[in-house]
């Protein structure tokens, strides 16, 4: 983890999942190191487990169906 990182951005990196919606996988694999998923700190190191085909399909579907809230 480096300054400015969040689980979403880590999961979104091509070398990991390429999909920010998969951030819960990182959180669940590192519950011993992450007490609050909104608070991660520089120099922490996390396990990044591989996604199963089922998990990939689930997160890809979420990403495809995501509609951001309208900006007013």
PDB file of N, CA, C and O in Angstrom:
ATOM      1  N   UNK A   1       0.851  -1.165   0.000  1.00  0.00           N
ATOM      2  CA  UNK A   1       0.000   0.000   0.000  1.00  0.00           C
ATOM      3  C   UNK A   1       0.901   1.233   0.000  1.00  0.00           C
ATOM      4  O   UNK A   1       1.863   1.304   0.753  1.00  0.00           O
ATOM      5  N   UNK A   2       0.542   2.181  -0.856  1.00  0.00           N
ATOM      6  CA  UNK A   2       1.245   3.457  -0.878  1.00  0.00           C
ATOM      7  C   UNK A   2       0.251   4.574  -0.593  1.00  0.00           C
ATOM      8  O   UNK A   2      -0.969   4.371  -0.669  1.00  0.00           O
ATOM      9  N   UNK A   3       0.764   5.726  -0.275  1.00  0.00           N
ATOM     10  CA  UNK A   3      -0.084   6.878   0.040  1.00  0.00           C
ATOM     11  C   UNK A   3      -1.100   7.097  -1.085  1.00  0.00           C
ATOM     12  O   UNK A   3      -0.754   7.084  -2.260  1.00  0.00           O
ATOM     13  N   UNK A   4      -2.357   7.275  -0.708  1.00  0.00           N
ATOM     14  CA  UNK A   4      -3.417   7.516  -1.677  1.00  0.00           C
ATOM     15  C   UNK A   4      -4.133   6.262  -2.155  1.00  0.00           C
ATOM     16  O   UNK A   4      -5.133   6.352  -2.850  1.00  0.00           O
ATOM     17  N   UNK A   5      -3.620   5.086  -1.815  1.00  0.00           N
ATOM     18  CA  UNK A   5      -4.270   3.831  -2.223  1.00  0.00           C
ATOM     19  C   UNK A   5      -5.572   3.619  -1.458  1.00  0.00           C
ATOM     20  O   UNK A   5      -5.734   4.077  -0.326  1.00  0.00           O
ATOM     21  N   UNK A   6      -6.479   2.910  -2.081  1.00  0.00           N
ATOM     22  CA  UNK A   6      -7.680   2.400  -1.421  1.00  0.00           C
ATOM     23  C   UNK A   6      -7.922   1.013  -2.005  1.00  0.00           C
ATOM     24  O   UNK A   6      -7.362   0.664  -3.049  1.00  0.00           O
ATOM     25  N   UNK A   7      -8.723   0.227  -1.339  1.00  0.00           N
ATOM     26  CA  UNK A   7      -8.942  -1.147  -1.806  1.00  0.00           C
ATOM     27  C   UNK A   7      -9.528  -1.163  -3.218  1.00  0.00           C
ATOM     28  O   UNK A   7      -9.185  -2.024  -4.035  1.00  0.00           O
ATOM     29  N   UNK A   8     -10.418  -0.211  -3.525  1.00  0.00           N
ATOM     30  CA  UNK A   8     -11.005  -0.124  -4.864  1.00  0.00           C
ATOM     31  C   UNK A   8      -9.909   0.037  -5.914  1.00  0.00           C
ATOM     32  O   UNK A   8      -9.889  -0.682  -6.920  1.00  0.00           O
ATOM     33  N   UNK A   9      -8.982   0.991  -5.699  1.00  0.00           N
ATOM     34  CA  UNK A   9      -7.931   1.248  -6.688  1.00  0.00           C
ATOM     35  C   UNK A   9      -6.950   0.093  -6.793  1.00  0.00           C
ATOM     36  O   UNK A   9      -6.433  -0.180  -7.876  1.00  0.00           O
ATOM     37  N   UNK A  10      -6.678  -0.571  -5.690  1.00  0.00           N
ATOM     38  CA  UNK A  10      -5.800  -1.748  -5.740  1.00  0.00           C
ATOM     39  C   UNK A  10      -6.458  -2.839  -6.572  1.00  0.00           C
ATOM     40  O   UNK A  10      -5.834  -3.423  -7.461  1.00  0.00           O
ATOM     41  N   UNK A  11      -7.736  -3.126  -6.299  1.00  0.00           N
ATOM     42  CA  UNK A  11      -8.454  -4.164  -7.052  1.00  0.00           C
ATOM     43  C   UNK A  11      -8.562  -3.801  -8.531  1.00  0.00           C
ATOM     44  O   UNK A  11      -8.544  -4.679  -9.391  1.00  0.00           O
ATOM     45  N   UNK A  12      -8.645  -2.500  -8.832  1.00  0.00           N
ATOM     46  CA  UNK A  12      -8.825  -2.038 -10.206  1.00  0.00           C
ATOM     47  C   UNK A  12      -7.559  -2.175 -11.046  1.00  0.00           C
ATOM     48  O   UNK A  12      -7.621  -2.198 -12.278  1.00  0.00           O
ATOM     49  N   UNK A  13      -6.403  -2.301 -10.412  1.00  0.00           N
ATOM     50  CA  UNK A  13      -5.140  -2.402 -11.153  1.00  0.00           C
ATOM     51  C   UNK A  13      -5.146  -3.660 -12.021  1.00  0.00           C
ATOM     52  O   UNK A  13      -5.572  -4.729 -11.603  1.00  0.00           O
ATOM     53  N   UNK A  14      -4.645  -3.492 -13.248  1.00  0.00           N
ATOM     54  CA  UNK A  14      -4.616  -4.613 -14.209  1.00  0.00           C
ATOM     55  C   UNK A  14      -3.833  -5.805 -13.672  1.00  0.00           C
ATOM     56  O   UNK A  14      -4.169  -6.947 -13.956  1.00  0.00           O
ATOM     57  N   UNK A  15      -2.773  -5.561 -12.899  1.00  0.00           N
ATOM     58  CA  UNK A  15      -1.974  -6.687 -12.399  1.00  0.00           C
ATOM     59  C   UNK A  15      -2.689  -7.478 -11.302  1.00  0.00           C
ATOM     60  O   UNK A  15      -2.249  -8.555 -10.933  1.00  0.00           O
ATOM     61  N   UNK A  16      -3.802  -6.937 -10.793  1.00  0.00           N
ATOM     62  CA  UNK A  16      -4.585  -7.667  -9.817  1.00  0.00           C
ATOM     63  C   UNK A  16      -5.891  -8.133 -10.465  1.00  0.00           C
ATOM     64  O   UNK A  16      -5.890  -9.123 -11.160  1.00  0.00           O
ATOM     65  N   UNK A  17      -6.993  -7.434 -10.250  1.00  0.00           N
ATOM     66  CA  UNK A  17      -8.272  -7.905 -10.775  1.00  0.00           C
ATOM     67  C   UNK A  17      -8.755  -7.134 -11.991  1.00  0.00           C
ATOM     68  O   UNK A  17      -9.602  -7.613 -12.723  1.00  0.00           O
ATOM     69  N   UNK A  18      -8.287  -5.905 -12.166  1.00  0.00           N
ATOM     70  CA  UNK A  18      -8.776  -5.079 -13.269  1.00  0.00           C
ATOM     71  C   UNK A  18     -10.229  -4.679 -13.081  1.00  0.00           C
ATOM     72  O   UNK A  18     -10.907  -4.301 -14.034  1.00  0.00           O
ATOM     73  N   UNK A  19     -10.720  -4.777 -11.844  1.00  0.00           N
ATOM     74  CA  UNK A  19     -12.120  -4.481 -11.555  1.00  0.00           C
ATOM     75  C   UNK A  19     -12.232  -4.010 -10.106  1.00  0.00           C
ATOM     76  O   UNK A  19     -12.067  -4.791  -9.172  1.00  0.00           O
ATOM     77  N   UNK A  20     -12.534  -2.738  -9.928  1.00  0.00           N
ATOM     78  CA  UNK A  20     -12.636  -2.182  -8.589  1.00  0.00           C
ATOM     79  C   UNK A  20     -13.714  -2.815  -7.734  1.00  0.00           C
ATOM     80  O   UNK A  20     -13.611  -2.834  -6.504  1.00  0.00           O
ATOM     81  N   UNK A  21     -14.745  -3.348  -8.377  1.00  0.00           N
ATOM     82  CA  UNK A  21     -15.836  -3.965  -7.619  1.00  0.00           C
ATOM     83  C   UNK A  21     -15.382  -5.218  -6.862  1.00  0.00           C
ATOM     84  O   UNK A  21     -16.101  -5.708  -5.994  1.00  0.00           O
ATOM     85  N   UNK A  22     -14.197  -5.734  -7.180  1.00  0.00           N
ATOM     86  CA  UNK A  22     -13.683  -6.942  -6.523  1.00  0.00           C
ATOM     87  C   UNK A  22     -12.936  -6.619  -5.227  1.00  0.00           C
ATOM     88  O   UNK A  22     -12.376  -7.519  -4.603  1.00  0.00           O
ATOM     89  N   UNK A  23     -12.961  -5.363  -4.774  1.00  0.00           N
ATOM     90  CA  UNK A  23     -12.223  -4.998  -3.555  1.00  0.00           C
ATOM     91  C   UNK A  23     -12.611  -5.827  -2.338  1.00  0.00           C
ATOM     92  O   UNK A  23     -11.738  -6.085  -1.486  1.00  0.00           O
ATOM     93  N   UNK A  24     -13.867  -6.289  -2.184  1.00  0.00           N
ATOM     94  CA  UNK A  24     -14.164  -7.081  -0.984  1.00  0.00           C
ATOM     95  C   UNK A  24     -13.312  -8.348  -0.861  1.00  0.00           C
ATOM     96  O   UNK A  24     -13.058  -8.820   0.250  1.00  0.00           O
ATOM     97  N   UNK A  25     -12.862  -8.884  -1.991  1.00  0.00           N
ATOM     98  CA  UNK A  25     -12.008 -10.076  -1.935  1.00  0.00           C
ATOM     99  C   UNK A  25     -10.708  -9.782  -1.194  1.00  0.00           C
ATOM    100  O   UNK A  25     -10.248 -10.598  -0.398  1.00  0.00           O
ATOM    101  N   UNK A  26     -10.126  -8.628  -1.465  1.00  0.00           N
ATOM    102  CA  UNK A  26      -8.894  -8.237  -0.772  1.00  0.00           C
ATOM    103  C   UNK A  26      -9.198  -8.032   0.712  1.00  0.00           C
ATOM    104  O   UNK A  26      -8.459  -8.502   1.578  1.00  0.00           O
ATOM    105  N   UNK A  27     -10.290  -7.358   0.990  1.00  0.00           N
ATOM    106  CA  UNK A  27     -10.670  -7.101   2.387  1.00  0.00           C
ATOM    107  C   UNK A  27     -10.864  -8.407   3.152  1.00  0.00           C
ATOM    108  O   UNK A  27     -10.292  -8.588   4.237  1.00  0.00           O
ATOM    109  N   UNK A  28     -11.620  -9.334   2.610  1.00  0.00           N
ATOM    110  CA  UNK A  28     -11.904 -10.585   3.322  1.00  0.00           C
ATOM    111  C   UNK A  28     -10.656 -11.439   3.502  1.00  0.00           C
ATOM    112  O   UNK A  28     -10.526 -12.125   4.519  1.00  0.00           O
ATOM    113  N   UNK A  29      -9.738 -11.375   2.552  1.00  0.00           N
ATOM    114  CA  UNK A  29      -8.505 -12.158   2.665  1.00  0.00           C
ATOM    115  C   UNK A  29      -7.538 -11.558   3.682  1.00  0.00           C
ATOM    116  O   UNK A  29      -6.586 -12.221   4.094  1.00  0.00           O
ATOM    117  N   UNK A  30      -7.778 -10.318   4.081  1.00  0.00           N
ATOM    118  CA  UNK A  30      -6.858  -9.620   4.967  1.00  0.00           C
ATOM    119  C   UNK A  30      -7.545  -9.044   6.200  1.00  0.00           C
ATOM    120  O   UNK A  30      -7.106  -8.036   6.750  1.00  0.00           O
ATOM    121  N   UNK A  31      -8.610  -9.686   6.644  1.00  0.00           N
ATOM    122  CA  UNK A  31      -9.364  -9.182   7.801  1.00  0.00           C
ATOM    123  C   UNK A  31      -8.476  -9.052   9.044  1.00  0.00           C
ATOM    124  O   UNK A  31      -8.739  -8.227   9.909  1.00  0.00           O
ATOM    125  N   UNK A  32      -7.425  -9.833   9.119  1.00  0.00           N
ATOM    126  CA  UNK A  32      -6.514  -9.734  10.264  1.00  0.00           C
ATOM    127  C   UNK A  32      -5.700  -8.443  10.238  1.00  0.00           C
ATOM    128  O   UNK A  32      -5.221  -7.988  11.269  1.00  0.00           O
ATOM    129  N   UNK A  33      -5.552  -7.820   9.061  1.00  0.00           N
ATOM    130  CA  UNK A  33      -4.765  -6.596   8.920  1.00  0.00           C
ATOM    131  C   UNK A  33      -5.627  -5.359   8.693  1.00  0.00           C
ATOM    132  O   UNK A  33      -5.156  -4.243   8.871  1.00  0.00           O
ATOM    133  N   UNK A  34      -6.867  -5.557   8.247  1.00  0.00           N
ATOM    134  CA  UNK A  34      -7.742  -4.438   7.909  1.00  0.00           C
ATOM    135  C   UNK A  34      -8.932  -4.453   8.858  1.00  0.00           C
ATOM    136  O   UNK A  34      -9.789  -5.323   8.760  1.00  0.00           O
ATOM    137  N   UNK A  35      -8.973  -3.508   9.739  1.00  0.00           N
ATOM    138  CA  UNK A  35     -10.107  -3.416  10.665  1.00  0.00           C
ATOM    139  C   UNK A  35     -11.268  -2.658  10.038  1.00  0.00           C
ATOM    140  O   UNK A  35     -12.427  -2.961  10.271  1.00  0.00           O
ATOM    141  N   UNK A  36     -10.950  -1.646   9.229  1.00  0.00           N
ATOM    142  CA  UNK A  36     -11.947  -0.827   8.548  1.00  0.00           C
ATOM    143  C   UNK A  36     -11.501  -0.696   7.094  1.00  0.00           C
ATOM    144  O   UNK A  36     -10.423  -0.158   6.829  1.00  0.00           O
ATOM    145  N   UNK A  37     -12.288  -1.178   6.131  1.00  0.00           N
ATOM    146  CA  UNK A  37     -11.848  -1.143   4.727  1.00  0.00           C
ATOM    147  C   UNK A  37     -11.659   0.269   4.179  1.00  0.00           C
ATOM    148  O   UNK A  37     -11.014   0.448   3.149  1.00  0.00           O
ATOM    149  N   UNK A  38     -12.171   1.277   4.875  1.00  0.00           N
ATOM    150  CA  UNK A  38     -11.963   2.662   4.456  1.00  0.00           C
ATOM    151  C   UNK A  38     -10.639   3.225   4.972  1.00  0.00           C
ATOM    152  O   UNK A  38     -10.249   4.329   4.590  1.00  0.00           O
ATOM    153  N   UNK A  39      -9.987   2.490   5.855  1.00  0.00           N
ATOM    154  CA  UNK A  39      -8.738   2.967   6.448  1.00  0.00           C
ATOM    155  C   UNK A  39      -7.630   1.943   6.242  1.00  0.00           C
ATOM    156  O   UNK A  39      -7.492   0.989   7.005  1.00  0.00           O
ATOM    157  N   UNK A  40      -6.850   2.142   5.182  1.00  0.00           N
ATOM    158  CA  UNK A  40      -5.643   1.342   4.988  1.00  0.00           C
ATOM    159  C   UNK A  40      -4.477   2.319   4.992  1.00  0.00           C
ATOM    160  O   UNK A  40      -4.656   3.517   4.747  1.00  0.00           O
ATOM    161  N   UNK A  41      -3.301   1.821   5.292  1.00  0.00           N
ATOM    162  CA  UNK A  41      -2.178   2.706   5.556  1.00  0.00           C
ATOM    163  C   UNK A  41      -0.956   2.334   4.726  1.00  0.00           C
ATOM    164  O   UNK A  41      -0.725   1.154   4.430  1.00  0.00           O
ATOM    165  N   UNK A  42      -0.156   3.356   4.362  1.00  0.00           N
ATOM    166  CA  UNK A  42       1.082   3.083   3.619  1.00  0.00           C
ATOM    167  C   UNK A  42       1.941   2.048   4.345  1.00  0.00           C
ATOM    168  O   UNK A  42       1.952   1.976   5.572  1.00  0.00           O
ATOM    169  N   UNK A  43       2.608   1.260   3.561  1.00  0.00           N
ATOM    170  CA  UNK A  43       3.513   0.188   4.006  1.00  0.00           C
ATOM    171  C   UNK A  43       2.801  -1.068   4.486  1.00  0.00           C
ATOM    172  O   UNK A  43       3.455  -2.052   4.824  1.00  0.00           O
ATOM    173  N   UNK A  44       1.455  -1.078   4.512  1.00  0.00           N
ATOM    174  CA  UNK A  44       0.763  -2.332   4.791  1.00  0.00           C
ATOM    175  C   UNK A  44       0.947  -3.232   3.567  1.00  0.00           C
ATOM    176  O   UNK A  44       1.035  -2.742   2.437  1.00  0.00           O
ATOM    177  N   UNK A  45       1.017  -4.515   3.787  1.00  0.00           N
ATOM    178  CA  UNK A  45       1.074  -5.461   2.670  1.00  0.00           C
ATOM    179  C   UNK A  45      -0.105  -6.412   2.804  1.00  0.00           C
ATOM    180  O   UNK A  45      -0.406  -6.882   3.909  1.00  0.00           O
ATOM    181  N   UNK A  46      -0.758  -6.675   1.675  1.00  0.00           N
ATOM    182  CA  UNK A  46      -1.944  -7.511   1.663  1.00  0.00           C
ATOM    183  C   UNK A  46      -1.769  -8.700   0.740  1.00  0.00           C
ATOM    184  O   UNK A  46      -1.080  -8.621  -0.271  1.00  0.00           O
ATOM    185  N   UNK A  47      -2.440  -9.793   1.091  1.00  0.00           N
ATOM    186  CA  UNK A  47      -2.549 -10.939   0.187  1.00  0.00           C
ATOM    187  C   UNK A  47      -3.607 -10.577  -0.852  1.00  0.00           C
ATOM    188  O   UNK A  47      -4.650 -10.019  -0.509  1.00  0.00           O
ATOM    189  N   UNK A  48      -3.340 -10.892  -2.110  1.00  0.00           N
ATOM    190  CA  UNK A  48      -4.303 -10.666  -3.186  1.00  0.00           C
ATOM    191  C   UNK A  48      -4.649 -12.049  -3.756  1.00  0.00           C
ATOM    192  O   UNK A  48      -3.934 -12.577  -4.604  1.00  0.00           O
ATOM    193  N   UNK A  49      -5.720 -12.659  -3.246  1.00  0.00           N
ATOM    194  CA  UNK A  49      -6.059 -14.009  -3.722  1.00  0.00           C
ATOM    195  C   UNK A  49      -6.583 -13.966  -5.153  1.00  0.00           C
ATOM    196  O   UNK A  49      -7.135 -12.957  -5.602  1.00  0.00           O
ATOM    197  N   UNK A  50      -6.373 -15.059  -5.869  1.00  0.00           N
ATOM    198  CA  UNK A  50      -6.935 -15.169  -7.214  1.00  0.00           C
ATOM    199  C   UNK A  50      -8.452 -15.260  -7.116  1.00  0.00           C
ATOM    200  O   UNK A  50      -8.982 -15.825  -6.163  1.00  0.00           O
ATOM    201  N   UNK A  51      -9.112 -14.707  -8.134  1.00  0.00           N
ATOM    202  CA  UNK A  51     -10.568 -14.827  -8.202  1.00  0.00           C
ATOM    203  C   UNK A  51     -10.932 -16.145  -8.866  1.00  0.00           C
ATOM    204  O   UNK A  51     -10.280 -16.560  -9.829  1.00  0.00           O
ATOM    205  N   UNK A  52     -11.972 -16.787  -8.365  1.00  0.00           N
ATOM    206  CA  UNK A  52     -12.489 -17.972  -9.052  1.00  0.00           C
ATOM    207  C   UNK A  52     -13.240 -17.493 -10.300  1.00  0.00           C
ATOM    208  O   UNK A  52     -13.574 -16.301 -10.418  1.00  0.00           O
ATOM    209  N   UNK A  53     -13.539 -18.386 -11.203  1.00  0.00           N
ATOM    210  CA  UNK A  53     -14.319 -18.025 -12.393  1.00  0.00           C
ATOM    211  C   UNK A  53     -15.687 -17.475 -11.985  1.00  0.00           C
ATOM    212  O   UNK A  53     -16.188 -16.532 -12.591  1.00  0.00           O
ATOM    213  N   UNK A  54     -16.261 -18.057 -10.942  1.00  0.00           N
ATOM    214  CA  UNK A  54     -17.566 -17.593 -10.446  1.00  0.00           C
ATOM    215  C   UNK A  54     -17.475 -16.160  -9.912  1.00  0.00           C
ATOM    216  O   UNK A  54     -18.343 -15.331 -10.181  1.00  0.00           O
ATOM    217  N   UNK A  55     -16.411 -15.881  -9.154  1.00  0.00           N
ATOM    218  CA  UNK A  55     -16.222 -14.529  -8.623  1.00  0.00           C
ATOM    219  C   UNK A  55     -15.980 -13.522  -9.748  1.00  0.00           C
ATOM    220  O   UNK A  55     -16.530 -12.410  -9.729  1.00  0.00           O
ATOM    221  N   UNK A  56     -15.165 -13.906 -10.738  1.00  0.00           N
ATOM    222  CA  UNK A  56     -14.920 -13.016 -11.882  1.00  0.00           C
ATOM    223  C   UNK A  56     -16.232 -12.673 -12.568  1.00  0.00           C
ATOM    224  O   UNK A  56     -16.488 -11.511 -12.888  1.00  0.00           O
ATOM    225  N   UNK A  57     -17.052 -13.675 -12.804  1.00  0.00           N
ATOM    226  CA  UNK A  57     -18.342 -13.460 -13.470  1.00  0.00           C
ATOM    227  C   UNK A  57     -19.227 -12.544 -12.626  1.00  0.00           C
ATOM    228  O   UNK A  57     -19.880 -11.635 -13.157  1.00  0.00           O
ATOM    229  N   UNK A  58     -19.236 -12.760 -11.310  1.00  0.00           N
ATOM    230  CA  UNK A  58     -20.062 -11.943 -10.411  1.00  0.00           C
ATOM    231  C   UNK A  58     -19.635 -10.478 -10.469  1.00  0.00           C
ATOM    232  O   UNK A  58     -20.469  -9.589 -10.641  1.00  0.00           O
ATOM    233  N   UNK A  59     -18.345 -10.207 -10.335  1.00  0.00           N
ATOM    234  CA  UNK A  59     -17.868  -8.823 -10.327  1.00  0.00           C
ATOM    235  C   UNK A  59     -17.968  -8.175 -11.705  1.00  0.00           C
ATOM    236  O   UNK A  59     -18.221  -6.973 -11.806  1.00  0.00           O
ATOM    237  N   UNK A  60     -17.781  -8.945 -12.776  1.00  0.00           N
ATOM    238  CA  UNK A  60     -17.962  -8.395 -14.123  1.00  0.00           C
ATOM    239  C   UNK A  60     -19.419  -7.992 -14.342  1.00  0.00           C
ATOM    240  O   UNK A  60     -19.697  -6.958 -14.945  1.00  0.00           O
ATOM    241  N   UNK A  61     -20.337  -8.803 -13.848  1.00  0.00           N
ATOM    242  CA  UNK A  61     -21.759  -8.479 -13.992  1.00  0.00           C
ATOM    243  C   UNK A  61     -22.100  -7.208 -13.210  1.00  0.00           C
ATOM    244  O   UNK A  61     -22.819  -6.341 -13.706  1.00  0.00           O
ATOM    245  N   UNK A  62     -21.572  -7.094 -12.007  1.00  0.00           N
ATOM    246  CA  UNK A  62     -21.812  -5.888 -11.212  1.00  0.00           C
ATOM    247  C   UNK A  62     -21.280  -4.660 -11.953  1.00  0.00           C
ATOM    248  O   UNK A  62     -21.944  -3.634 -12.034  1.00  0.00           O
ATOM    249  N   UNK A  63     -20.070  -4.774 -12.506  1.00  0.00           N
ATOM    250  CA  UNK A  63     -19.476  -3.642 -13.225  1.00  0.00           C
ATOM    251  C   UNK A  63     -20.308  -3.266 -14.442  1.00  0.00           C
ATOM    252  O   UNK A  63     -20.557  -2.089 -14.696  1.00  0.00           O
ATOM    253  N   UNK A  64     -20.760  -4.256 -15.196  1.00  0.00           N
ATOM    254  CA  UNK A  64     -21.575  -3.988 -16.404  1.00  0.00           C
ATOM    255  C   UNK A  64     -22.898  -3.314 -16.049  1.00  0.00           C
ATOM    256  O   UNK A  64     -23.385  -2.479 -16.793  1.00  0.00           O
ATOM    257  N   UNK A  65     -23.490  -3.687 -14.926  1.00  0.00           N
ATOM    258  CA  UNK A  65     -24.805  -3.171 -14.546  1.00  0.00           C
ATOM    259  C   UNK A  65     -24.752  -1.883 -13.748  1.00  0.00           C
ATOM    260  O   UNK A  65     -25.791  -1.298 -13.450  1.00  0.00           O
ATOM    261  N   UNK A  66     -23.562  -1.438 -13.386  1.00  0.00           N
ATOM    262  CA  UNK A  66     -23.425  -0.250 -12.550  1.00  0.00           C
ATOM    263  C   UNK A  66     -23.834   1.004 -13.305  1.00  0.00           C
ATOM    264  O   UNK A  66     -23.397   1.245 -14.428  1.00  0.00           O
ATOM    265  N   UNK A  67     -24.676   1.790 -12.690  1.00  0.00           N
ATOM    266  CA  UNK A  67     -25.099   3.072 -13.246  1.00  0.00           C
ATOM    267  C   UNK A  67     -24.779   4.141 -12.197  1.00  0.00           C
ATOM    268  O   UNK A  67     -25.402   4.173 -11.131  1.00  0.00           O
ATOM    269  N   UNK A  68     -23.820   5.021 -12.477  1.00  0.00           N
ATOM    270  CA  UNK A  68     -23.498   6.049 -11.492  1.00  0.00           C
ATOM    271  C   UNK A  68     -24.672   6.987 -11.237  1.00  0.00           C
ATOM    272  O   UNK A  68     -25.527   7.185 -12.114  1.00  0.00           O
ATOM    273  N   UNK A  69     -24.710   7.537 -10.056  1.00  0.00           N
ATOM    274  CA  UNK A  69     -25.777   8.476  -9.702  1.00  0.00           C
ATOM    275  C   UNK A  69     -25.644   9.735 -10.576  1.00  0.00           C
ATOM    276  O   UNK A  69     -24.537  10.152 -10.896  1.00  0.00           O
ATOM    277  N   UNK A  70     -26.765  10.309 -10.974  1.00  0.00           N
ATOM    278  CA  UNK A  70     -26.691  11.521 -11.789  1.00  0.00           C
ATOM    279  C   UNK A  70     -26.072  12.685 -11.004  1.00  0.00           C
ATOM    280  O   UNK A  70     -26.265  12.797  -9.796  1.00  0.00           O
ATOM    281  N   UNK A  71     -25.305  13.477 -11.695  1.00  0.00           N
ATOM    282  CA  UNK A  71     -24.677  14.644 -11.085  1.00  0.00           C
ATOM    283  C   UNK A  71     -25.591  15.844 -11.280  1.00  0.00           C
ATOM    284  O   UNK A  71     -26.060  16.104 -12.384  1.00  0.00           O
ATOM    285  N   UNK A  72     -25.855  16.554 -10.195  1.00  0.00           N
ATOM    286  CA  UNK A  72     -26.741  17.713 -10.280  1.00  0.00           C
ATOM    287  C   UNK A  72     -25.957  19.003 -10.295  1.00  0.00           C
ATOM    288  O   UNK A  72     -24.930  19.146  -9.828  1.00  0.00           O
TER     289      UNK A  72
END
